[in-house]
Coordinates of C-alpha atoms in Angstrom, one line a residue:
M4 CA 0.0 0.0 0.0
V5 CA 1.5 3.3 -1.1
Q6 CA 1.7 5.9 1.6
K7 CA 0.5 9.5 1.0
A8 CA 3.2 12.1 0.3
K9 CA 3.7 14.9 2.8
I10 CA 3.6 18.5 1.7
L11 CA 5.1 21.1 4.1
L12 CA 3.2 24.5 4.2
V13 CA 5.2 27.3 5.8
D14 CA 3.5 30.7 6.6
D15 CA 3.2 32.8 9.7
R16 CA -0.4 33.8 8.9
P17 CA -3.0 31.1 9.9
E18 CA -5.5 32.4 7.2
N19 CA -2.8 31.8 4.5
L20 CA -2.2 28.2 5.7
L21 CA -6.0 27.6 5.7
A22 CA -6.2 28.8 2.2
L23 CA -3.3 26.6 1.1
E24 CA -5.0 23.6 2.7
A25 CA -8.2 24.3 0.9
I26 CA -6.5 24.5 -2.4
L27 CA -4.3 21.4 -2.0
S28 CA -6.9 19.2 -0.2
A29 CA -8.0 17.8 -3.6
L30 CA -4.6 16.2 -4.0
D31 CA -5.5 13.8 -1.1
Q32 CA -2.0 14.0 0.4
T33 CA -0.8 14.7 4.0
L34 CA -0.5 18.5 4.5
V35 CA 1.8 19.6 7.4
R36 CA 1.6 23.1 8.8
A37 CA 4.5 25.2 10.0
S38 CA 4.0 28.8 11.2
S39 CA 7.7 29.8 11.2
G40 CA 11.0 28.9 9.6
E41 CA 12.1 27.4 12.9
E42 CA 9.0 25.2 13.0
A43 CA 9.6 24.1 9.4
L44 CA 13.2 23.1 10.1
K45 CA 12.0 21.1 13.1
A46 CA 9.5 19.2 11.0
L47 CA 12.1 18.4 8.4
L48 CA 14.3 16.7 11.1
T49 CA 11.9 13.7 11.3
D50 CA 9.7 13.6 8.3
D51 CA 10.3 13.3 4.5
F52 CA 8.4 15.7 2.3
A53 CA 7.6 15.7 -1.4
V54 CA 7.6 19.5 -1.7
I55 CA 7.8 22.6 0.5
L56 CA 5.6 25.7 0.0
L57 CA 7.5 28.5 1.7
D58 CA 6.3 32.1 2.4
V59 CA 9.1 34.6 1.8
Q60 CA 8.1 37.3 4.3
M61 CA 7.9 35.9 7.9
P62 CA 9.0 37.5 11.2
G63 CA 12.3 36.2 12.6
M64 CA 13.7 33.7 10.2
D65 CA 12.3 34.6 6.7
G66 CA 11.8 32.3 3.8
F67 CA 15.3 32.9 2.2
E68 CA 17.1 32.1 5.5
T69 CA 14.9 29.0 6.0
A70 CA 15.6 27.8 2.5
A71 CA 19.4 28.3 3.1
H72 CA 19.2 26.0 6.1
I73 CA 17.2 23.4 4.2
K74 CA 19.7 23.4 1.3
R75 CA 22.6 23.0 3.7
R76 CA 21.3 19.8 5.2
E77 CA 22.1 16.6 3.4
R78 CA 18.8 15.1 4.4
T79 CA 16.7 17.9 2.9
R80 CA 18.8 19.6 0.2
D81 CA 16.9 17.8 -2.6
I82 CA 13.4 18.6 -1.5
P83 CA 11.8 21.0 -4.1
I84 CA 10.9 24.4 -2.6
I85 CA 8.2 26.7 -4.1
F86 CA 8.4 30.3 -2.8
L87 CA 5.2 32.2 -2.3
T88 CA 5.8 36.0 -2.6
A89 CA 3.7 39.1 -2.5
I90 CA 3.2 40.6 -6.0
N91 CA 4.5 44.0 -4.8
H92 CA 7.9 42.6 -3.8
G93 CA 9.2 42.9 -7.4
P94 CA 11.5 40.8 -9.5
H95 CA 14.4 41.0 -7.0
H96 CA 12.5 38.7 -4.6
T97 CA 12.1 36.2 -7.5
F98 CA 15.8 36.3 -8.2
R99 CA 16.7 35.8 -4.6
G100 CA 14.3 32.9 -4.4
Y101 CA 15.9 31.0 -7.3
A102 CA 19.4 31.9 -5.9
A103 CA 18.3 30.3 -2.6
G104 CA 17.5 27.0 -4.4
A105 CA 13.8 27.4 -5.1
V106 CA 12.3 25.4 -8.1
D107 CA 9.6 28.0 -8.6
C108 CA 8.4 31.4 -7.3
I109 CA 4.7 32.2 -7.3
S110 CA 3.3 35.6 -6.6
K111 CA 0.3 36.2 -4.3
P112 CA -2.6 36.2 -5.0
F113 CA -1.9 33.1 -7.0
D114 CA -4.2 31.0 -9.3
P115 CA -5.3 28.0 -7.2
W116 CA -5.4 25.7 -10.2
V117 CA -1.9 26.6 -11.2
L118 CA -0.5 26.1 -7.7
R119 CA -2.3 22.7 -7.3
A120 CA -1.0 21.6 -10.8
K121 CA 2.6 22.5 -9.9
V122 CA 2.5 20.8 -6.5
S123 CA 0.9 17.7 -8.0
V124 CA 3.9 17.3 -10.4
F125 CA 6.4 17.2 -7.6
V126 CA 4.2 14.8 -5.5
E127 CA 4.0 12.4 -8.5
L128 CA 7.8 12.6 -9.0
Y129 CA 8.3 11.9 -5.2
M130 CA 6.0 8.8 -5.5
K131 CA 8.0 7.5 -8.5
N132 CA 11.3 7.9 -6.6
C133 CA 9.8 6.0 -3.6
Q134 CA 8.8 3.2 -5.9
L135 CA 12.3 3.2 -7.5
R136 CA 13.9 3.0 -4.0
E137 CA 11.7 0.0 -3.2
Q138 CA 12.7 -1.8 -6.4
A139 CA 16.4 -1.0 -5.7
A140 CA 16.1 -2.5 -2.2
L141 CA 14.6 -5.7 -3.6
L142 CA 17.4 -5.9 -6.1
R143 CA 20.0 -5.5 -3.3
L144 CA 18.4 -8.3 -1.4
Q145 CA 18.8 -10.6 -4.4
L146 CA 22.4 -9.6 -4.9
E147 CA 23.1 -10.2 -1.2
G148 CA 21.3 -13.6 -1.3
G149 CA 18.7 -12.3 1.1
G150 CA 15.5 -12.6 -1.1
K151 CA 13.2 -14.5 1.2
E152 CA 9.5 -14.9 1.6
A153 CA 7.7 -13.6 4.7
A154 CA 7.3 -17.2 5.8
G155 CA 11.0 -17.7 5.8
E156 CA 11.3 -19.8 2.7
A157 CA 13.8 -18.6 0.0
K158 CA 12.5 -17.7 -3.3
E159 CA 14.0 -19.2 -6.4
P160 CA 16.3 -16.7 -8.1
A161 CA 14.4 -16.9 -11.4
G162 CA 11.1 -16.3 -9.7
L163 CA 12.4 -13.3 -7.8
L164 CA 14.0 -11.8 -10.9
A165 CA 10.7 -12.1 -12.8
E166 CA 8.9 -10.4 -10.0
L167 CA 11.4 -7.6 -9.8
S168 CA 11.3 -7.2 -13.6
A169 CA 7.5 -6.9 -13.5
R170 CA 7.6 -4.4 -10.7
L171 CA 10.2 -2.3 -12.5
A172 CA 8.3 -2.4 -15.7
A173 CA 5.3 -0.9 -14.0
V174 CA 7.4 2.0 -12.6
E175 CA 9.1 2.5 -16.0
E176 CA 5.7 2.7 -17.7
Q177 CA 4.4 5.3 -15.2
A178 CA 7.7 7.4 -15.4
E179 CA 7.5 7.4 -19.2
A180 CA 3.9 8.6 -19.1
L181 CA 4.8 11.3 -16.6
S182 CA 7.7 12.5 -18.8
K183 CA 5.5 12.7 -21.8
Q184 CA 2.9 14.7 -19.9
L185 CA 5.5 17.1 -18.7
G186 CA 6.9 17.5 -22.2
D187 CA 3.4 18.1 -23.7
E188 CA 2.4 20.6 -21.1
S189 CA 5.8 22.5 -21.2
T190 CA 5.9 22.4 -17.4
D191 CA 8.7 24.0 -15.3
A192 CA 12.2 23.1 -16.4
A193 CA 13.0 21.9 -12.8
A194 CA 10.2 19.3 -13.0
V195 CA 11.3 18.1 -16.4
A196 CA 14.9 17.8 -15.2
T197 CA 13.8 15.8 -12.2
A198 CA 11.7 13.5 -14.4
A199 CA 14.7 12.9 -16.7
H200 CA 16.9 12.1 -13.6
L201 CA 14.3 9.6 -12.5
E202 CA 14.4 7.9 -15.9
R203 CA 18.2 7.7 -15.9
K204 CA 18.0 5.9 -12.5
L205 CA 15.4 3.5 -13.9
T206 CA 17.6 2.8 -16.9
G207 CA 20.5 1.9 -14.6
L208 CA 18.4 -0.3 -12.5
R209 CA 17.0 -2.1 -15.6
R210 CA 20.6 -2.7 -16.8
A211 CA 21.6 -4.1 -13.4
L212 CA 18.5 -6.4 -13.4
D213 CA 19.1 -7.6 -17.0
A214 CA 22.7 -8.5 -16.0
L215 CA 21.3 -11.0 -13.4
E216 CA 19.2 -12.9 -16.0
P217 CA 20.3 -16.5 -16.4
G218 CA 22.4 -17.0 -19.5
T219 CA 24.3 -13.8 -19.2
S220 CA 27.7 -13.6 -17.7
G221 CA 26.4 -11.2 -15.0
G222 CA 23.5 -13.4 -14.3
Q223 CA 25.6 -16.5 -13.9
A224 CA 27.9 -14.6 -11.5
A225 CA 25.0 -13.3 -9.5
V226 CA 23.3 -16.8 -9.1
N227 CA 26.5 -18.7 -8.4

């Protein structure tokens, strides 16, 4: 059963957090509130997030400083950040946002449909990466000779390889459809690049799995 992705909403104004929750509730994911940069960093210590929506103007630690802390941490540096800025802040805020590592900057008041569509792309990419990590973990178990059923009986190598191949094929099909969708809709370059990175990982995993097939030199070495 696939768990829901977590989306971190960071804003010091409760009414803004409520509005974001109303807009993103249709995605049916887990929405986590943070009313300050400090609270956001605390949440990031223990939970994994698909994307962060970060308000720029907050008392104390503002959005830029919060983003800098996020990007310095190895655990969180790759989480996409979408900055939310007031429209009267001007282009310099947008430039600072991208310089701080944001994948996008959206001016308030924003179009709810556009915001939801952008967030959904990063949620879907996060889900695909989670599936990829699961397939990689199964492959490592096979390589280490640890592929066993829950009941404690070892699976035949050929059977496990077939199962892994089928699981990987499903992820490959979904990733290909997502990449095509991103290309057709001319979505943000950051999302397209992330999707391409995911496809490269899938290609590497497929090559490693093919090398384990019986009849190949890699497959014979892995089985023996």
